[in-house]
mmCIF file of C-alpha atoms in Angstrom:
data_model
loop_
_atom_site.group_PDB
_atom_site.id
_atom_site.type_symbol
_atom_site.label_atom_id
_atom_site.label_comp_id
_atom_site.label_asym_id
_atom_site.label_seq_id
_atom_site.Cartn_x
_atom_site.Cartn_y
_atom_site.Cartn_z
ATOM 1 C CA UNK A 122 182.673 108.792 82.715
ATOM 2 C CA UNK A 123 182.977 104.901 81.504
ATOM 3 C CA UNK A 124 181.655 104.089 77.903
ATOM 4 C CA UNK A 125 179.631 101.769 80.477
ATOM 5 C CA UNK A 126 177.936 104.325 82.052
ATOM 6 C CA UNK A 127 177.229 106.049 79.081
ATOM 7 C CA UNK A 128 175.381 103.760 77.034
ATOM 8 C CA UNK A 129 173.554 102.841 80.242
ATOM 9 C CA UNK A 130 172.867 106.658 79.828
ATOM 10 C CA UNK A 131 171.933 106.433 76.719
ATOM 11 C CA UNK A 132 169.404 103.899 76.602
ATOM 12 C CA UNK A 133 167.454 105.255 79.776
ATOM 13 C CA UNK A 134 166.955 108.585 77.951
ATOM 14 C CA UNK A 135 166.087 106.939 75.160
ATOM 15 C CA UNK A 136 163.044 104.541 76.975
ATOM 16 C CA UNK A 137 161.897 108.111 79.469
ATOM 17 C CA UNK A 138 161.932 109.423 75.905
ATOM 18 C CA UNK A 139 159.352 107.095 74.405
ATOM 19 C CA UNK A 140 157.805 107.383 76.942
ATOM 20 C CA UNK A 141 156.906 110.774 77.118
ATOM 21 C CA UNK A 142 155.601 110.946 73.167
ATOM 22 C CA UNK A 143 153.565 107.744 73.767
ATOM 23 C CA UNK A 144 155.189 105.486 71.980
ATOM 24 C CA UNK A 145 155.467 103.128 74.654
ATOM 25 C CA UNK A 146 155.124 103.132 78.412
ATOM 26 C CA UNK A 147 157.148 101.297 81.537
ATOM 27 C CA UNK A 148 154.784 98.032 80.674
ATOM 28 C CA UNK A 149 156.405 98.185 77.208
ATOM 29 C CA UNK A 150 159.593 97.172 78.679
ATOM 30 C CA UNK A 151 158.852 94.424 80.355
ATOM 31 C CA UNK A 152 158.331 90.986 78.372
ATOM 32 C CA UNK A 153 155.151 88.619 77.421
ATOM 33 C CA UNK A 154 154.930 85.293 79.633
ATOM 34 C CA UNK A 155 155.941 83.159 78.148
ATOM 35 C CA UNK A 156 152.051 81.478 79.191
ATOM 36 C CA UNK A 157 149.612 83.218 80.985
ATOM 37 C CA UNK A 158 146.964 81.094 83.670
ATOM 38 C CA UNK A 159 143.913 80.661 83.592
ATOM 39 C CA UNK A 160 141.715 79.734 86.173
ATOM 40 C CA UNK A 161 138.349 77.956 85.940
ATOM 41 C CA UNK A 162 136.332 75.343 88.842
ATOM 42 C CA UNK A 163 134.640 72.697 85.928
ATOM 43 C CA UNK A 164 136.242 70.968 83.071
ATOM 44 C CA UNK A 165 135.862 71.647 79.313
ATOM 45 C CA UNK A 166 132.841 70.040 78.361
ATOM 46 C CA UNK A 167 131.067 73.180 80.040
ATOM 47 C CA UNK A 168 129.694 76.280 79.425
ATOM 48 C CA UNK A 169 132.256 77.365 81.492
ATOM 49 C CA UNK A 170 134.275 75.807 80.764
ATOM 50 C CA UNK A 171 133.833 76.241 76.595
ATOM 51 C CA UNK A 172 133.399 79.993 76.855
ATOM 52 C CA UNK A 173 136.947 80.130 78.934
ATOM 53 C CA UNK A 174 138.983 78.149 75.949
ATOM 54 C CA UNK A 175 137.430 80.450 73.389
ATOM 55 C CA UNK A 176 139.039 83.744 75.401
ATOM 56 C CA UNK A 177 141.986 82.398 75.323
ATOM 57 C CA UNK A 178 141.669 81.284 71.874
ATOM 58 C CA UNK A 179 140.522 84.732 70.726
ATOM 59 C CA UNK A 180 143.452 86.442 73.061
ATOM 60 C CA UNK A 181 146.489 84.136 71.019
ATOM 61 C CA UNK A 182 144.455 84.450 67.835
ATOM 62 C CA UNK A 183 144.459 88.076 68.017
ATOM 63 C CA UNK A 184 147.910 89.259 69.177
ATOM 64 C CA UNK A 185 149.127 87.125 66.848
ATOM 65 C CA UNK A 186 150.901 84.724 69.499
ATOM 66 C CA UNK A 187 152.400 87.358 71.361
ATOM 67 C CA UNK A 188 149.940 86.338 74.467
ATOM 68 C CA UNK A 189 149.202 82.689 75.300
ATOM 69 C CA UNK A 190 146.413 81.749 77.658
ATOM 70 C CA UNK A 191 146.298 78.365 78.870
ATOM 71 C CA UNK A 192 143.082 76.921 80.622
ATOM 72 C CA UNK A 193 143.601 75.270 83.825
ATOM 73 C CA UNK A 194 139.946 72.851 84.001
ATOM 74 C CA UNK A 195 138.795 71.359 87.377
ATOM 75 C CA UNK A 196 140.297 73.132 89.765
ATOM 76 C CA UNK A 197 144.476 72.330 89.235
ATOM 77 C CA UNK A 198 145.498 75.588 90.458
ATOM 78 C CA UNK A 199 143.092 75.893 93.851
ATOM 79 C CA UNK A 200 143.652 72.131 94.642
ATOM 80 C CA UNK A 201 139.691 71.464 94.458
ATOM 81 C CA UNK A 202 139.204 74.025 97.668
ATOM 82 C CA UNK A 203 137.422 76.504 94.481
ATOM 83 C CA UNK A 204 136.336 79.414 97.438
ATOM 84 C CA UNK A 205 140.475 79.804 97.443
ATOM 85 C CA UNK A 206 140.497 80.959 93.960
ATOM 86 C CA UNK A 207 139.863 84.670 94.588
ATOM 87 C CA UNK A 208 142.756 84.303 97.486
ATOM 88 C CA UNK A 209 145.208 82.945 94.262
ATOM 89 C CA UNK A 210 144.153 85.421 91.640
ATOM 90 C CA UNK A 211 145.758 88.129 94.342
ATOM 91 C CA UNK A 212 148.023 86.926 94.957
ATOM 92 C CA UNK A 213 148.984 86.498 90.881
ATOM 93 C CA UNK A 214 149.181 81.987 91.306
ATOM 94 C CA UNK A 215 146.520 82.529 89.013
ATOM 95 C CA UNK A 216 147.266 85.496 85.780
ATOM 96 C CA UNK A 217 143.222 85.136 84.485
ATOM 97 C CA UNK A 218 139.994 83.415 85.933
ATOM 98 C CA UNK A 219 136.505 82.514 84.834
ATOM 99 C CA UNK A 220 134.688 82.492 88.498
ATOM 100 C CA UNK A 221 131.554 81.964 89.612
ATOM 101 C CA UNK A 222 130.447 85.056 92.448
ATOM 102 C CA UNK A 223 129.559 82.637 95.731
ATOM 103 C CA UNK A 224 133.025 81.271 95.521
ATOM 104 C CA UNK A 225 134.144 84.434 95.505
ATOM 105 C CA UNK A 226 130.948 85.630 98.229
ATOM 106 C CA UNK A 227 132.787 84.455 101.200
ATOM 107 C CA UNK A 228 135.826 87.042 100.566
ATOM 108 C CA UNK A 229 133.397 89.653 98.861
ATOM 109 C CA UNK A 230 130.242 89.246 100.180
ATOM 110 C CA UNK A 231 128.751 91.708 98.436
ATOM 111 C CA UNK A 232 128.726 89.003 95.666
ATOM 112 C CA UNK A 233 125.925 87.448 97.861
ATOM 113 C CA UNK A 234 123.304 89.804 95.993
ATOM 114 C CA UNK A 235 122.492 86.405 92.968
ATOM 115 C CA UNK A 236 122.506 84.751 95.567
ATOM 116 C CA UNK A 237 119.389 86.320 97.035
ATOM 117 C CA UNK A 238 116.676 83.249 96.224
ATOM 118 C CA UNK A 239 114.364 83.868 94.259
ATOM 119 C CA UNK A 240 115.040 87.527 93.573
ATOM 120 C CA UNK A 241 115.391 87.439 89.931
ATOM 121 C CA UNK A 242 112.710 87.386 87.595
ATOM 122 C CA UNK A 243 114.454 86.708 84.358
ATOM 123 C CA UNK A 244 117.638 86.457 81.888
ATOM 124 C CA UNK A 245 116.349 89.976 81.096
ATOM 125 C CA UNK A 246 117.084 90.710 84.899
ATOM 126 C CA UNK A 247 119.939 89.265 84.929
ATOM 127 C CA UNK A 248 122.374 91.471 82.588
ATOM 128 C CA UNK A 249 120.053 95.096 83.780
ATOM 129 C CA UNK A 250 121.833 94.349 86.974
ATOM 130 C CA UNK A 251 124.971 93.066 85.392
ATOM 131 C CA UNK A 252 125.198 95.387 83.056
ATOM 132 C CA UNK A 253 124.054 98.451 85.217
ATOM 133 C CA UNK A 254 124.500 100.099 88.357
ATOM 134 C CA UNK A 255 124.700 97.267 90.317
ATOM 135 C CA UNK A 256 127.702 95.616 88.150
ATOM 136 C CA UNK A 257 129.574 98.345 87.589
ATOM 137 C CA UNK A 258 129.466 99.232 90.994
ATOM 138 C CA UNK A 259 130.540 95.167 91.751
ATOM 139 C CA UNK A 260 133.080 96.271 88.689
ATOM 140 C CA UNK A 261 134.651 99.409 91.275
ATOM 141 C CA UNK A 262 134.735 97.179 94.388
ATOM 142 C CA UNK A 263 137.110 94.611 93.115
ATOM 143 C CA UNK A 264 139.196 97.035 91.416
ATOM 144 C CA UNK A 265 139.868 98.184 94.451
ATOM 145 C CA UNK A 266 140.422 95.065 95.576
ATOM 146 C CA UNK A 267 143.063 94.060 93.023
ATOM 147 C CA UNK A 268 140.966 92.106 90.909
ATOM 148 C CA UNK A 269 139.839 93.746 86.876
ATOM 149 C CA UNK A 270 136.720 92.714 85.845
ATOM 150 C CA UNK A 271 136.451 92.474 81.705
ATOM 151 C CA UNK A 272 133.216 90.357 81.584
ATOM 152 C CA UNK A 273 130.236 88.818 82.497
ATOM 153 C CA UNK A 274 129.400 84.822 81.946
ATOM 154 C CA UNK A 275 127.362 82.443 83.343
ATOM 155 C CA UNK A 276 126.582 79.160 84.658
ATOM 156 C CA UNK A 277 122.945 79.583 84.882
ATOM 157 C CA UNK A 278 120.173 79.161 86.706
ATOM 158 C CA UNK A 279 120.328 77.022 89.643
ATOM 159 C CA UNK A 280 117.252 74.049 89.503
ATOM 160 C CA UNK A 281 116.608 71.479 91.840
ATOM 161 C CA UNK A 282 116.702 68.319 91.002
ATOM 162 C CA UNK A 283 116.486 64.914 93.507
ATOM 163 C CA UNK A 284 115.869 60.628 93.620
ATOM 164 C CA UNK A 285 112.928 61.257 96.510
ATOM 165 C CA UNK A 286 110.014 62.830 94.795
ATOM 166 C CA UNK A 287 108.742 65.706 92.721
ATOM 167 C CA UNK A 288 108.900 69.115 94.277
ATOM 168 C CA UNK A 289 106.482 71.189 92.872
ATOM 169 C CA UNK A 290 105.855 73.368 95.579
ATOM 170 C CA UNK A 291 108.043 74.336 99.492
ATOM 171 C CA UNK A 292 106.137 71.107 101.906
ATOM 172 C CA UNK A 293 107.576 69.137 98.702
ATOM 173 C CA UNK A 294 110.957 69.714 99.645
ATOM 174 C CA UNK A 295 110.559 69.128 104.081
ATOM 175 C CA UNK A 296 113.350 66.677 104.839
ATOM 176 C CA UNK A 297 115.132 66.130 102.023
ATOM 177 C CA UNK A 298 118.900 66.328 101.284
ATOM 178 C CA UNK A 299 119.469 68.286 99.709
ATOM 179 C CA UNK A 300 123.453 68.809 98.800
ATOM 180 C CA UNK A 301 123.374 73.150 99.054
ATOM 181 C CA UNK A 302 126.513 75.437 97.915
ATOM 182 C CA UNK A 303 128.397 75.104 101.429
ATOM 183 C CA UNK A 304 128.217 79.203 101.157
ATOM 184 C CA UNK A 305 126.125 80.147 105.050
ATOM 185 C CA UNK A 306 122.878 81.868 102.030
ATOM 186 C CA UNK A 307 122.192 78.870 100.696
ATOM 187 C CA UNK A 308 122.111 76.678 104.543
ATOM 188 C CA UNK A 309 119.523 79.149 105.526
ATOM 189 C CA UNK A 310 117.727 79.187 102.001
ATOM 190 C CA UNK A 311 117.292 75.217 102.458
ATOM 191 C CA UNK A 312 116.201 75.830 106.067
ATOM 192 C CA UNK A 313 114.254 78.232 105.556
ATOM 193 C CA UNK A 314 112.048 75.284 103.000
ATOM 194 C CA UNK A 315 111.986 72.670 104.815
ATOM 195 C CA UNK A 316 114.717 71.065 104.099
ATOM 196 C CA UNK A 317 118.179 69.471 105.384
ATOM 197 C CA UNK A 318 121.189 71.091 102.884
ATOM 198 C CA UNK A 319 123.898 69.490 103.460
ATOM 199 C CA UNK A 320 127.687 71.179 102.288
ATOM 200 C CA UNK A 321 129.977 68.894 100.166
ATOM 201 C CA UNK A 322 132.711 68.578 97.721
ATOM 202 C CA UNK A 323 130.783 67.660 94.235
ATOM 203 C CA UNK A 324 133.809 64.556 94.100
ATOM 204 C CA UNK A 325 132.271 63.853 97.423
ATOM 205 C CA UNK A 326 128.851 64.350 96.624
ATOM 206 C CA UNK A 327 128.071 62.031 92.944
ATOM 207 C CA UNK A 328 129.430 59.322 95.152
ATOM 208 C CA UNK A 329 126.950 60.418 97.401
ATOM 209 C CA UNK A 330 123.567 60.482 95.345
ATOM 210 C CA UNK A 331 124.396 57.380 93.743
ATOM 211 C CA UNK A 332 125.059 55.704 97.611
ATOM 212 C CA UNK A 333 121.427 57.154 98.304
ATOM 213 C CA UNK A 334 122.887 58.943 101.067
ATOM 214 C CA UNK A 335 122.229 62.241 100.204
ATOM 215 C CA UNK A 336 118.816 63.173 98.293
ATOM 216 C CA UNK A 337 119.005 65.917 96.181
ATOM 217 C CA UNK A 338 121.360 68.989 94.657
ATOM 218 C CA UNK A 339 120.967 71.759 92.999
ATOM 219 C CA UNK A 340 123.260 73.124 89.994
ATOM 220 C CA UNK A 341 122.352 74.311 86.543
ATOM 221 C CA UNK A 342 120.701 72.129 83.661
ATOM 222 C CA UNK A 343 123.412 72.488 80.988
ATOM 223 C CA UNK A 344 125.981 73.519 83.938
ATOM 224 C CA UNK A 345 126.076 70.464 85.491
ATOM 225 C CA UNK A 346 123.056 68.529 85.383
ATOM 226 C CA UNK A 347 123.161 67.248 81.970
ATOM 227 C CA UNK A 348 127.418 67.436 81.905
ATOM 228 C CA UNK A 349 126.881 64.459 85.320
ATOM 229 C CA UNK A 350 124.056 63.030 83.265
ATOM 230 C CA UNK A 351 122.776 63.058 87.125
ATOM 231 C CA UNK A 352 119.160 61.802 84.880
ATOM 232 C CA UNK A 353 120.603 58.215 86.941
ATOM 233 C CA UNK A 354 120.782 59.179 89.574
ATOM 234 C CA UNK A 355 117.570 62.713 89.849
ATOM 235 C CA UNK A 356 114.639 61.300 87.784
ATOM 236 C CA UNK A 357 113.023 64.351 89.684
ATOM 237 C CA UNK A 358 113.743 68.241 87.952
ATOM 238 C CA UNK A 359 111.980 70.977 89.088
ATOM 239 C CA UNK A 360 112.462 74.198 87.480
ATOM 240 C CA UNK A 361 111.934 77.208 90.026
ATOM 241 C CA UNK A 362 114.613 79.448 88.698
ATOM 242 C CA UNK A 363 116.009 80.591 92.355
ATOM 243 C CA UNK A 364 119.716 81.473 92.392
ATOM 244 C CA UNK A 365 121.176 82.371 89.895
ATOM 245 C CA UNK A 366 125.550 81.938 88.973
ATOM 246 C CA UNK A 367 126.687 84.436 87.231
ATOM 247 C CA UNK A 368 130.670 84.727 85.673
ATOM 248 C CA UNK A 369 132.854 86.381 86.204
ATOM 249 C CA UNK A 370 136.199 86.655 83.373
ATOM 250 C CA UNK A 371 139.148 89.074 85.814
ATOM 251 C CA UNK A 372 142.516 89.636 85.728
ATOM 252 C CA UNK A 373 144.622 90.327 88.140
ATOM 253 C CA UNK A 374 145.487 94.280 88.543
ATOM 254 C CA UNK A 375 149.487 93.515 88.751
ATOM 255 C CA UNK A 376 149.532 91.602 85.167
ATOM 256 C CA UNK A 377 147.019 93.739 83.496
ATOM 257 C CA UNK A 378 149.262 96.331 84.328
ATOM 258 C CA UNK A 379 152.223 94.658 82.748
ATOM 259 C CA UNK A 380 150.725 94.381 79.587
ATOM 260 C CA UNK A 381 151.067 96.325 77.221
ATOM 261 C CA UNK A 382 148.288 98.892 75.524
ATOM 262 C CA UNK A 383 147.494 97.857 72.410
ATOM 263 C CA UNK A 384 147.076 94.405 73.506
ATOM 264 C CA UNK A 385 145.158 95.085 76.322
ATOM 265 C CA UNK A 386 143.127 97.016 74.354
ATOM 266 C CA UNK A 387 143.194 93.346 71.926
ATOM 267 C CA UNK A 388 142.691 91.596 75.304
ATOM 268 C CA UNK A 389 139.321 93.010 76.251
ATOM 269 C CA UNK A 390 137.362 92.557 73.857
ATOM 270 C CA UNK A 391 138.720 89.383 73.527
ATOM 271 C CA UNK A 392 136.936 88.951 76.272
ATOM 272 C CA UNK A 393 133.691 90.996 75.791
ATOM 273 C CA UNK A 394 132.960 88.192 72.698
ATOM 274 C CA UNK A 395 134.415 85.308 74.049
ATOM 275 C CA UNK A 396 131.339 86.430 76.747
ATOM 276 C CA UNK A 397 128.991 86.604 74.542
ATOM 277 C CA UNK A 398 129.578 83.061 73.155
ATOM 278 C CA UNK A 399 129.761 81.918 76.503
ATOM 279 C CA UNK A 400 126.226 82.439 77.504
ATOM 280 C CA UNK A 401 124.598 81.732 74.843
ATOM 281 C CA UNK A 402 125.829 78.778 75.381
ATOM 282 C CA UNK A 403 124.927 78.281 78.755
ATOM 283 C CA UNK A 404 121.954 79.536 78.186
ATOM 284 C CA UNK A 405 120.489 77.296 74.541
ATOM 285 C CA UNK A 406 117.001 76.420 74.810
ATOM 286 C CA UNK A 407 116.444 77.559 78.341
ATOM 287 C CA UNK A 408 115.675 81.264 76.968
ATOM 288 C CA UNK A 409 113.409 82.663 74.378
ATOM 289 C CA UNK A 410 115.737 81.594 71.266
ATOM 290 C CA UNK A 411 117.622 84.472 71.640
ATOM 291 C CA UNK A 412 120.637 82.235 72.737
ATOM 292 C CA UNK A 413 120.157 79.429 69.763
ATOM 293 C CA UNK A 414 120.188 82.979 67.427
ATOM 294 C CA UNK A 415 122.848 84.463 68.648
ATOM 295 C CA UNK A 416 124.615 81.176 68.276
ATOM 296 C CA UNK A 417 123.879 80.211 64.875
ATOM 297 C CA UNK A 418 125.113 84.517 64.189
ATOM 298 C CA UNK A 419 128.695 83.769 65.579
ATOM 299 C CA UNK A 420 128.491 80.064 63.309
ATOM 300 C CA UNK A 421 128.138 78.138 66.084
ATOM 301 C CA UNK A 422 126.388 75.532 67.681
ATOM 302 C CA UNK A 423 125.031 73.143 70.614
ATOM 303 C CA UNK A 424 124.560 69.257 71.494
ATOM 304 C CA UNK A 425 121.644 70.114 73.255
ATOM 305 C CA UNK A 426 119.299 72.790 71.650
ATOM 306 C CA UNK A 427 116.349 71.378 73.250
ATOM 307 C CA UNK A 428 117.862 70.756 76.812
ATOM 308 C CA UNK A 429 114.444 69.626 79.196
ATOM 309 C CA UNK A 430 112.880 68.013 76.034
ATOM 310 C CA UNK A 431 116.601 66.468 75.995
ATOM 311 C CA UNK A 432 115.793 65.150 79.735
ATOM 312 C CA UNK A 433 112.188 64.521 79.467
ATOM 313 C CA UNK A 434 113.404 62.229 76.930
ATOM 314 C CA UNK A 435 115.286 59.867 79.069
ATOM 315 C CA UNK A 436 113.698 59.905 81.835
ATOM 316 C CA UNK A 437 112.976 62.767 83.713
ATOM 317 C CA UNK A 438 110.261 64.691 85.393
ATOM 318 C CA UNK A 439 110.169 68.356 84.598
ATOM 319 C CA UNK A 440 108.653 70.115 87.522
ATOM 320 C CA UNK A 441 107.189 73.566 86.532
ATOM 321 C CA UNK A 442 105.763 75.135 89.561
ATOM 322 C CA UNK A 443 102.736 76.845 89.329
ATOM 323 C CA UNK A 444 102.700 80.451 89.476
ATOM 324 C CA UNK A 445 101.354 80.241 93.699
ATOM 325 C CA UNK A 446 103.870 77.832 94.424
ATOM 326 C CA UNK A 447 106.282 80.262 92.776
ATOM 327 C CA UNK A 448 104.376 82.802 95.495
ATOM 328 C CA UNK A 449 104.751 80.690 97.794
ATOM 329 C CA UNK A 450 108.363 79.707 97.789
ATOM 330 C CA UNK A 451 109.377 83.185 97.705
ATOM 331 C CA UNK A 452 106.825 84.400 100.662
ATOM 332 C CA UNK A 453 108.803 81.024 102.706
ATOM 333 C CA UNK A 454 112.192 82.564 102.484
ATOM 334 C CA UNK A 455 112.014 86.374 102.399
ATOM 335 C CA UNK A 456 113.511 86.776 106.297
ATOM 336 C CA UNK A 457 116.957 84.668 103.706
ATOM 337 C CA UNK A 458 116.187 88.394 101.552
ATOM 338 C CA UNK A 459 115.460 90.143 104.521
ATOM 339 C CA UNK A 460 118.772 88.792 106.635
ATOM 340 C CA UNK A 461 120.799 88.665 103.733
ATOM 341 C CA UNK A 462 119.840 92.614 102.231
ATOM 342 C CA UNK A 463 122.089 94.099 105.111
ATOM 343 C CA UNK A 464 125.339 91.983 104.864
ATOM 344 C CA UNK A 465 124.793 92.580 100.968
ATOM 345 C CA UNK A 466 125.021 96.184 101.167
ATOM 346 C CA UNK A 467 121.427 97.889 100.856
ATOM 347 C CA UNK A 468 122.695 100.109 98.351
ATOM 348 C CA UNK A 469 124.684 97.918 96.404
ATOM 349 C CA UNK A 470 120.601 95.625 96.500
ATOM 350 C CA UNK A 471 118.966 98.737 95.760
ATOM 351 C CA UNK A 472 120.673 99.112 92.812
ATOM 352 C CA UNK A 473 119.678 96.298 91.269
ATOM 353 C CA UNK A 474 115.853 96.729 92.048
ATOM 354 C CA UNK A 475 116.906 99.780 89.930
ATOM 355 C CA UNK A 476 118.280 98.036 87.372
ATOM 356 C CA UNK A 477 115.713 95.160 87.108
ATOM 357 C CA UNK A 478 112.933 97.722 86.703
ATOM 358 C CA UNK A 479 114.612 99.241 84.120
ATOM 359 C CA UNK A 480 114.431 96.615 82.062
ATOM 360 C CA UNK A 481 110.945 95.668 82.614
#
């Protein structure tokens, strides 16, 4: 036996011995990347972008710089094609993502659960589903597809804005050209309400609003409406909570398994803590005060603590439909919910309904 072979066998024996005693694992033998890529759709001045950066900062701090995550904002990794993000994560182009369930729904139809119109009455129901049985099933499903969920964040309830008239009842939507997410469930929803849904990329939509080609849009208040100053083109805002936009903080499973166990524990906790912060920023001033209280406990604050009051100060007419009008919206979209239950999966929708009931 040559000296070279003897040394190789000796090193192998040492590694195997350490693995057997639990002092290390095969993953430790792999070197950490100089940089891990985290993909997000919007820019850094949104709750979404701020939550992603919070996660990256916490990981860097708590791992002593051993794990460095760079946030790639504004869809840099998928060239603006938001629905490609899930595939890029699975292929390892991105290591981590903070992603909307909407953008992944073309590949994972079960995620349309959160896009069922008028399904979630309030934030309590949302939290009950994401932390309950339905959320667990979604995490398990994504795990089988090679994606590990580290935490749940939020872009927020999607509200309606337009330049033509106040929308307080279903009939007010008739004939309005509304830029909607290209996902079929959104098209079905606005058609059921008598509107003319238009699917287009966001970069194109802003120009279309300014030129009056498209009348309105649907997006979260603090996620899109305020950061993009949409009150300048859409002075009518309807707070109808018609659907929600949760975020998933995820990691490619192969990347995850390539990290030492001690770092995984640190990163997992950083994800939970970052999403508490992110969700509070997204909900600040829009819930019962819990979000602002959470931010105060964290020693953080947001620039706009009363989003709707701020918008009224900008001349926006903020419309809150009556309970009768909300029932009319729900009734008009009942066929959409019935149709999409089968696509999402009856068992998953039933589990979500049970989760919601448990929170009441």
